[in-house]
Amino acid sequence: MPGHETWTDRQETTTVTVDGHELEVAYFEDGEQQSDDPPVVFLHGIPTWSFLWRDVAPEIAADRRVIAPDLLGYGNSAMRDGFDRSIRAQEEMVDALLDELGVETVSLVAHDIGGGVALRYAAHNPDAVEELVLSNAVCYDSWPVEFINGLGLPSTAEMPDEELDSKLDFAFADGLYDDEGHEEFVEGMKAPWQSEDGKLSLSRNAVATNTNHTTELDYEAIEAETLLLWGGDDVLQPVSYAERLAEDIGDAEVVTLDDAYHWVVEDRPEAYRDRLAEFLKQQGS
């Protein structure tokens, strides 16, 4: 369970081109290719970063190569102004990053808007995605939620540190099922947004949420073996959306984890990790 500074120290960086912009992407990588099974790529959502996967990705790396990037505008990836951070642009980033790393086929594990990115990538590249795991993911018209709309206001970039800290406490601490033992998660999730560049980037990330990027998708084009591993008590992305996805994706299973809100990876890390590992082993070679 590395702290956020240790996680940052373990990240690598590369530069990708998205919409003509050269942008730095930070990513965590671990494990080795031990079989024909593809790497497992973990995608986080808003307002998190790859640190979300700190209790999951290193364990999966015992059997598979894992890659967990910070989306553009998040974590330790590019935060400067002047580029698109929508899930369409993040899909392009993933494609460019995988090309940079020499990866042709993947297993995708994604949460929140990372799920929207994964859905787009899987629908547009059905031959490249062997396994797809979505957790409390945005889809159809399920997003953006009111809190994220609020962060997209211009005032976010000029907000006093104490006020932003209070808003992020609400998002992270109050969004957990259990009130105890999550200090590392809360502090780690707030860390990227506590600079002037971070506050501006957070506002730009929020305003870039575009429902059209999931309503336009042909979900039936997805061919990957799919697990919808959902926090069952989430009110932001309720399990009814997982059930709708299961109807449209040909080979999909819904598994709900009780006692878990939107931050299911943090609420139920052991159960999440175990069920994910079981799915990957079942589908693997």
mmCIF file of C-alpha atoms in Angstrom:
data_model
loop_
_atom_site.group_PDB
_atom_site.id
_atom_site.type_symbol
_atom_site.label_atom_id
_atom_site.label_comp_id
_atom_site.label_asym_id
_atom_site.label_seq_id
_atom_site.Cartn_x
_atom_site.Cartn_y
_atom_site.Cartn_z
ATOM 1 C CA MET A 1 0.000 0.000 0.000
ATOM 2 C CA PRO A 2 2.372 2.763 -1.185
ATOM 3 C CA GLY A 3 1.731 6.383 -0.237
ATOM 4 C CA HIS A 4 1.126 8.862 -3.032
ATOM 5 C CA GLU A 5 4.710 10.150 -2.984
ATOM 6 C CA THR A 6 6.065 6.610 -3.288
ATOM 7 C CA TRP A 7 3.601 5.914 -6.102
ATOM 8 C CA THR A 8 4.817 9.045 -7.910
ATOM 9 C CA ASP A 9 8.421 7.923 -7.518
ATOM 10 C CA ARG A 10 7.546 4.615 -9.197
ATOM 11 C CA GLN A 11 5.930 6.252 -12.210
ATOM 12 C CA GLU A 12 7.570 6.604 -15.594
ATOM 13 C CA THR A 13 6.827 9.255 -18.216
ATOM 14 C CA THR A 14 6.610 9.441 -21.978
ATOM 15 C CA THR A 15 5.332 11.944 -24.514
ATOM 16 C CA VAL A 16 2.383 11.273 -26.799
ATOM 17 C CA THR A 17 0.721 13.356 -29.486
ATOM 18 C CA VAL A 18 -3.020 13.983 -29.145
ATOM 19 C CA ASP A 19 -4.854 16.366 -31.474
ATOM 20 C CA GLY A 20 -1.495 17.792 -32.550
ATOM 21 C CA HIS A 21 -0.364 18.524 -28.986
ATOM 22 C CA GLU A 22 2.721 16.838 -27.531
ATOM 23 C CA LEU A 23 1.721 15.899 -23.998
ATOM 24 C CA GLU A 24 3.522 14.132 -21.171
ATOM 25 C CA VAL A 25 1.869 11.046 -19.745
ATOM 26 C CA ALA A 26 2.889 9.590 -16.377
ATOM 27 C CA TYR A 27 2.200 5.906 -15.844
ATOM 28 C CA PHE A 28 2.831 3.115 -13.359
ATOM 29 C CA GLU A 29 4.156 -0.112 -14.851
ATOM 30 C CA ASP A 30 4.914 -3.387 -13.104
ATOM 31 C CA GLY A 31 5.133 -7.101 -13.795
ATOM 32 C CA GLU A 32 6.356 -8.935 -16.852
ATOM 33 C CA GLN A 33 4.760 -10.637 -19.799
ATOM 34 C CA GLN A 34 4.715 -14.247 -18.581
ATOM 35 C CA SER A 35 2.382 -15.740 -21.198
ATOM 36 C CA ASP A 36 0.321 -14.781 -24.215
ATOM 37 C CA ASP A 37 -2.068 -12.883 -21.926
ATOM 38 C CA PRO A 38 -2.085 -9.165 -22.785
ATOM 39 C CA PRO A 39 -1.079 -6.425 -20.350
ATOM 40 C CA VAL A 40 -3.738 -5.161 -17.964
ATOM 41 C CA VAL A 41 -4.297 -1.420 -18.374
ATOM 42 C CA PHE A 42 -5.966 0.395 -15.469
ATOM 43 C CA LEU A 43 -7.876 3.632 -16.139
ATOM 44 C CA HIS A 44 -9.046 5.936 -13.354
ATOM 45 C CA GLY A 45 -11.776 8.586 -13.381
ATOM 46 C CA ILE A 46 -12.472 12.127 -12.145
ATOM 47 C CA PRO A 47 -11.211 13.575 -9.847
ATOM 48 C CA THR A 48 -8.772 10.717 -9.136
ATOM 49 C CA TRP A 49 -5.476 9.538 -10.680
ATOM 50 C CA SER A 50 -3.663 6.226 -11.055
ATOM 51 C CA PHE A 51 -3.010 6.129 -7.297
ATOM 52 C CA LEU A 52 -6.572 4.799 -7.125
ATOM 53 C CA TRP A 53 -5.164 1.386 -8.135
ATOM 54 C CA ARG A 54 -2.385 1.215 -5.516
ATOM 55 C CA ASP A 55 -3.921 -1.810 -3.734
ATOM 56 C CA VAL A 56 -4.869 -3.624 -6.927
ATOM 57 C CA ALA A 57 -2.409 -3.155 -9.793
ATOM 58 C CA PRO A 58 0.767 -4.302 -7.928
ATOM 59 C CA GLU A 59 -0.990 -7.524 -6.889
ATOM 60 C CA ILE A 60 -2.202 -8.260 -10.430
ATOM 61 C CA ALA A 61 1.407 -7.688 -11.559
ATOM 62 C CA ALA A 62 2.359 -10.981 -9.927
ATOM 63 C CA ASP A 63 0.823 -12.697 -12.962
ATOM 64 C CA ARG A 64 0.466 -10.029 -15.636
ATOM 65 C CA ARG A 65 2.179 -6.934 -16.910
ATOM 66 C CA VAL A 66 0.206 -3.930 -15.656
ATOM 67 C CA ILE A 67 0.102 -0.340 -16.898
ATOM 68 C CA ALA A 68 -1.768 2.406 -15.053
ATOM 69 C CA PRO A 69 -1.543 5.847 -16.667
ATOM 70 C CA ASP A 70 -2.629 9.182 -15.304
ATOM 71 C CA LEU A 71 -5.168 10.578 -17.752
ATOM 72 C CA LEU A 72 -4.264 13.845 -19.460
ATOM 73 C CA GLY A 73 -4.755 16.674 -16.971
ATOM 74 C CA TYR A 74 -4.637 14.328 -13.971
ATOM 75 C CA GLY A 75 -2.036 13.154 -11.466
ATOM 76 C CA ASN A 76 1.455 13.644 -12.842
ATOM 77 C CA SER A 77 0.502 13.830 -16.517
ATOM 78 C CA ALA A 78 0.387 17.126 -18.429
ATOM 79 C CA MET A 79 -1.661 19.780 -16.636
ATOM 80 C CA ARG A 80 -0.880 22.876 -18.681
ATOM 81 C CA ASP A 81 -3.760 24.664 -20.292
ATOM 82 C CA GLY A 82 -4.789 24.488 -23.942
ATOM 83 C CA PHE A 83 -5.660 20.857 -24.734
ATOM 84 C CA ASP A 84 -8.750 18.662 -24.672
ATOM 85 C CA ARG A 85 -9.290 16.379 -21.659
ATOM 86 C CA SER A 86 -12.575 14.784 -22.811
ATOM 87 C CA ILE A 87 -12.911 11.008 -22.854
ATOM 88 C CA ARG A 88 -12.555 11.184 -26.641
ATOM 89 C CA ALA A 89 -9.125 12.768 -26.206
ATOM 90 C CA GLN A 90 -8.246 10.314 -23.403
ATOM 91 C CA GLU A 91 -9.088 7.445 -25.766
ATOM 92 C CA GLU A 92 -6.577 8.912 -28.238
ATOM 93 C CA MET A 93 -4.025 9.178 -25.425
ATOM 94 C CA VAL A 94 -4.478 5.502 -24.507
ATOM 95 C CA ASP A 95 -4.065 4.497 -28.128
ATOM 96 C CA ALA A 96 -0.888 6.575 -28.457
ATOM 97 C CA LEU A 97 0.538 5.345 -25.141
ATOM 98 C CA LEU A 98 -0.018 1.693 -26.041
ATOM 99 C CA ASP A 99 1.648 2.289 -29.394
ATOM 100 C CA GLU A 100 4.581 3.950 -27.626
ATOM 101 C CA LEU A 101 4.903 0.917 -25.310
ATOM 102 C CA GLY A 102 4.590 -1.599 -28.140
ATOM 103 C CA VAL A 103 1.287 -3.033 -26.890
ATOM 104 C CA GLU A 104 -1.145 -4.407 -29.496
ATOM 105 C CA THR A 105 -3.776 -6.158 -27.364
ATOM 106 C CA VAL A 106 -4.909 -5.335 -23.839
ATOM 107 C CA SER A 107 -7.176 -6.122 -20.947
ATOM 108 C CA LEU A 108 -8.826 -2.927 -19.693
ATOM 109 C CA VAL A 109 -9.866 -2.296 -16.087
ATOM 110 C CA ALA A 110 -11.580 1.047 -15.615
ATOM 111 C CA HIS A 111 -13.526 3.182 -13.138
ATOM 112 C CA ASP A 112 -15.761 6.238 -13.527
ATOM 113 C CA ILE A 113 -14.836 8.287 -16.645
ATOM 114 C CA GLY A 114 -11.983 5.869 -17.199
ATOM 115 C CA GLY A 115 -14.805 3.449 -17.898
ATOM 116 C CA GLY A 116 -16.095 5.769 -20.592
ATOM 117 C CA VAL A 117 -12.622 5.837 -22.126
ATOM 118 C CA ALA A 118 -12.429 2.033 -21.976
ATOM 119 C CA LEU A 119 -15.884 1.640 -23.536
ATOM 120 C CA ARG A 120 -14.915 3.885 -26.431
ATOM 121 C CA TYR A 121 -11.619 2.083 -26.964
ATOM 122 C CA ALA A 122 -13.252 -1.356 -26.805
ATOM 123 C CA ALA A 123 -16.046 -0.357 -29.185
ATOM 124 C CA HIS A 124 -13.656 1.211 -31.693
ATOM 125 C CA ASN A 125 -10.931 -1.464 -31.398
ATOM 126 C CA PRO A 126 -12.822 -4.710 -30.726
ATOM 127 C CA ASP A 127 -9.927 -6.901 -31.887
ATOM 128 C CA ALA A 128 -7.505 -5.175 -29.513
ATOM 129 C CA VAL A 129 -9.389 -5.662 -26.226
ATOM 130 C CA GLU A 130 -9.561 -9.236 -24.923
ATOM 131 C CA GLU A 131 -11.002 -8.509 -21.454
ATOM 132 C CA LEU A 132 -12.938 -5.529 -20.177
ATOM 133 C CA VAL A 133 -13.663 -4.807 -16.514
ATOM 134 C CA LEU A 134 -15.830 -1.784 -15.751
ATOM 135 C CA SER A 135 -16.515 -0.443 -12.272
ATOM 136 C CA ASN A 136 -19.114 2.254 -11.574
ATOM 137 C CA ALA A 137 -18.331 3.526 -15.042
ATOM 138 C CA VAL A 138 -19.914 6.401 -16.910
ATOM 139 C CA CYS A 139 -21.982 5.218 -19.862
ATOM 140 C CA TYR A 140 -25.001 6.215 -21.920
ATOM 141 C CA ASP A 141 -26.427 9.395 -20.307
ATOM 142 C CA SER A 142 -25.338 8.577 -16.753
ATOM 143 C CA TRP A 143 -23.036 11.589 -16.389
ATOM 144 C CA PRO A 144 -21.745 14.181 -15.577
ATOM 145 C CA VAL A 145 -22.972 14.443 -12.002
ATOM 146 C CA GLU A 146 -23.785 17.683 -10.208
ATOM 147 C CA PHE A 147 -20.558 17.781 -8.178
ATOM 148 C CA ILE A 148 -18.392 17.553 -11.291
ATOM 149 C CA ASN A 149 -20.482 20.194 -13.071
ATOM 150 C CA GLY A 150 -19.727 22.471 -10.135
ATOM 151 C CA LEU A 151 -15.992 21.896 -10.434
ATOM 152 C CA GLY A 152 -16.191 22.977 -14.071
ATOM 153 C CA LEU A 153 -17.049 26.554 -13.116
ATOM 154 C CA PRO A 154 -14.290 29.141 -13.773
ATOM 155 C CA SER A 155 -14.264 29.956 -10.059
ATOM 156 C CA THR A 156 -12.661 26.563 -9.297
ATOM 157 C CA ALA A 157 -9.316 27.759 -10.647
ATOM 158 C CA GLU A 158 -9.413 30.779 -8.293
ATOM 159 C CA MET A 159 -10.893 29.017 -5.287
ATOM 160 C CA PRO A 160 -9.073 29.472 -1.948
ATOM 161 C CA ASP A 161 -7.108 26.378 -0.974
ATOM 162 C CA GLU A 162 -9.246 25.776 2.113
ATOM 163 C CA GLU A 163 -12.483 25.839 0.110
ATOM 164 C CA LEU A 164 -11.185 23.434 -2.526
ATOM 165 C CA ASP A 165 -9.836 21.164 0.195
ATOM 166 C CA SER A 166 -13.294 21.074 1.766
ATOM 167 C CA LYS A 167 -14.932 20.224 -1.565
ATOM 168 C CA LEU A 168 -12.450 17.409 -2.202
ATOM 169 C CA ASP A 169 -12.961 16.089 1.325
ATOM 170 C CA PHE A 170 -16.656 15.923 0.493
ATOM 171 C CA ALA A 171 -15.916 14.056 -2.745
ATOM 172 C CA PHE A 172 -13.527 11.532 -1.262
ATOM 173 C CA ALA A 173 -14.049 11.150 2.477
ATOM 174 C CA ASP A 174 -17.835 11.519 2.404
ATOM 175 C CA GLY A 175 -18.034 9.286 -0.651
ATOM 176 C CA LEU A 176 -16.725 6.234 1.195
ATOM 177 C CA TYR A 177 -18.888 3.577 2.806
ATOM 178 C CA ASP A 178 -16.747 3.413 5.962
ATOM 179 C CA ASP A 179 -15.535 6.556 7.715
ATOM 180 C CA GLU A 180 -12.409 4.974 9.183
ATOM 181 C CA GLY A 181 -8.991 4.041 7.811
ATOM 182 C CA HIS A 182 -8.943 5.907 4.504
ATOM 183 C CA GLU A 183 -6.654 8.835 5.307
ATOM 184 C CA GLU A 184 -4.016 7.702 2.789
ATOM 185 C CA PHE A 185 -6.636 7.501 0.033
ATOM 186 C CA VAL A 186 -8.113 10.922 0.774
ATOM 187 C CA GLU A 187 -4.760 12.699 1.071
ATOM 188 C CA GLY A 188 -3.402 10.946 -2.011
ATOM 189 C CA MET A 189 -6.413 11.818 -4.133
ATOM 190 C CA LYS A 190 -6.304 15.484 -3.118
ATOM 191 C CA ALA A 191 -2.561 15.886 -3.687
ATOM 192 C CA PRO A 192 -2.513 16.604 -7.466
ATOM 193 C CA TRP A 193 -5.043 19.438 -7.147
ATOM 194 C CA GLN A 194 -3.306 21.463 -4.459
ATOM 195 C CA SER A 195 -1.180 23.635 -6.765
ATOM 196 C CA GLU A 196 -2.314 26.521 -8.948
ATOM 197 C CA ASP A 197 -1.781 24.377 -12.061
ATOM 198 C CA GLY A 198 -3.704 21.577 -10.383
ATOM 199 C CA LYS A 199 -6.712 23.743 -9.579
ATOM 200 C CA LEU A 200 -6.881 25.058 -13.141
ATOM 201 C CA SER A 201 -6.497 21.562 -14.557
ATOM 202 C CA LEU A 202 -9.250 20.214 -12.314
ATOM 203 C CA SER A 203 -11.613 22.875 -13.636
ATOM 204 C CA ARG A 204 -10.655 22.097 -17.238
ATOM 205 C CA ASN A 205 -11.095 18.362 -16.632
ATOM 206 C CA ALA A 206 -14.570 18.894 -15.212
ATOM 207 C CA VAL A 207 -15.772 21.138 -18.013
ATOM 208 C CA ALA A 208 -14.526 18.590 -20.584
ATOM 209 C CA THR A 209 -17.063 15.964 -19.488
ATOM 210 C CA ASN A 210 -19.220 15.385 -22.575
ATOM 211 C CA THR A 211 -22.164 13.023 -22.428
ATOM 212 C CA ASN A 212 -22.250 12.794 -26.221
ATOM 213 C CA HIS A 213 -19.068 10.737 -26.097
ATOM 214 C CA THR A 214 -20.946 7.838 -24.515
ATOM 215 C CA THR A 215 -24.409 8.320 -25.978
ATOM 216 C CA GLU A 216 -22.960 8.041 -29.496
ATOM 217 C CA LEU A 217 -21.335 4.637 -28.882
ATOM 218 C CA ASP A 218 -22.362 1.343 -30.457
ATOM 219 C CA TYR A 219 -22.044 -0.810 -27.350
ATOM 220 C CA GLU A 220 -22.902 -3.935 -29.297
ATOM 221 C CA ALA A 221 -19.611 -3.533 -31.185
ATOM 222 C CA ILE A 222 -17.706 -4.559 -28.036
ATOM 223 C CA GLU A 223 -16.441 -8.133 -28.312
ATOM 224 C CA ALA A 224 -14.352 -8.395 -25.144
ATOM 225 C CA GLU A 225 -15.171 -10.773 -22.313
ATOM 226 C CA THR A 226 -16.687 -8.271 -19.893
ATOM 227 C CA LEU A 227 -17.025 -8.090 -16.121
ATOM 228 C CA LEU A 228 -19.146 -5.300 -14.658
ATOM 229 C CA LEU A 229 -17.662 -5.211 -11.154
ATOM 230 C CA TRP A 230 -19.833 -2.610 -9.429
ATOM 231 C CA GLY A 231 -20.113 -1.001 -6.020
ATOM 232 C CA GLY A 232 -23.687 -1.963 -5.263
ATOM 233 C CA ASP A 233 -24.615 1.084 -3.150
ATOM 234 C CA ASP A 234 -23.438 3.765 -5.580
ATOM 235 C CA VAL A 235 -25.976 6.540 -6.223
ATOM 236 C CA LEU A 236 -23.789 8.401 -8.753
ATOM 237 C CA GLN A 237 -23.441 5.519 -11.220
ATOM 238 C CA PRO A 238 -26.076 3.055 -9.983
ATOM 239 C CA VAL A 239 -25.978 -0.639 -10.771
ATOM 240 C CA SER A 240 -28.919 -0.200 -13.154
ATOM 241 C CA TYR A 241 -26.414 1.151 -15.672
ATOM 242 C CA ALA A 242 -24.302 -1.990 -15.288
ATOM 243 C CA GLU A 243 -27.397 -4.051 -15.997
ATOM 244 C CA ARG A 244 -28.082 -1.976 -19.108
ATOM 245 C CA LEU A 245 -24.511 -2.499 -20.288
ATOM 246 C CA ALA A 246 -24.890 -6.250 -19.767
ATOM 247 C CA GLU A 247 -27.869 -6.225 -22.112
ATOM 248 C CA ASP A 248 -25.912 -4.482 -24.881
ATOM 249 C CA ILE A 249 -22.514 -6.162 -24.551
ATOM 250 C CA GLY A 250 -22.668 -9.705 -25.836
ATOM 251 C CA ASP A 251 -20.551 -11.488 -23.211
ATOM 252 C CA ALA A 252 -20.936 -9.577 -19.957
ATOM 253 C CA GLU A 253 -21.458 -10.504 -16.308
ATOM 254 C CA VAL A 254 -22.635 -8.190 -13.530
ATOM 255 C CA VAL A 255 -21.053 -8.676 -10.096
ATOM 256 C CA THR A 256 -21.980 -6.272 -7.315
ATOM 257 C CA LEU A 257 -19.924 -5.703 -4.189
ATOM 258 C CA ASP A 258 -22.038 -4.789 -1.173
ATOM 259 C CA ASP A 259 -21.016 -2.113 1.322
ATOM 260 C CA ALA A 260 -19.431 -0.069 -1.463
ATOM 261 C CA TYR A 261 -20.334 3.327 -2.859
ATOM 262 C CA HIS A 262 -18.753 4.964 -5.909
ATOM 263 C CA TRP A 263 -15.176 4.435 -4.681
ATOM 264 C CA VAL A 264 -15.593 0.656 -4.785
ATOM 265 C CA VAL A 265 -11.849 0.076 -5.270
ATOM 266 C CA GLU A 266 -11.212 1.788 -1.939
ATOM 267 C CA ASP A 267 -14.303 0.547 -0.104
ATOM 268 C CA ARG A 268 -13.711 -3.137 -0.896
ATOM 269 C CA PRO A 269 -10.075 -3.476 -2.082
ATOM 270 C CA GLU A 270 -9.553 -7.123 -1.138
ATOM 271 C CA ALA A 271 -12.863 -8.319 -2.580
ATOM 272 C CA TYR A 272 -12.317 -6.189 -5.672
ATOM 273 C CA ARG A 273 -8.794 -7.487 -6.210
ATOM 274 C CA ASP A 274 -9.797 -11.113 -5.656
ATOM 275 C CA ARG A 275 -12.741 -10.975 -8.034
ATOM 276 C CA LEU A 276 -10.678 -9.187 -10.674
ATOM 277 C CA ALA A 277 -7.841 -11.714 -10.405
ATOM 278 C CA GLU A 278 -10.317 -14.590 -10.661
ATOM 279 C CA PHE A 279 -11.861 -13.115 -13.806
ATOM 280 C CA LEU A 280 -8.500 -12.498 -15.454
ATOM 281 C CA LYS A 281 -7.348 -16.041 -14.706
ATOM 282 C CA GLN A 282 -10.602 -17.537 -15.986
ATOM 283 C CA GLN A 283 -10.306 -15.694 -19.263
ATOM 284 C CA GLY A 284 -6.535 -16.007 -19.635
ATOM 285 C CA SER A 285 -4.555 -18.673 -21.404
#
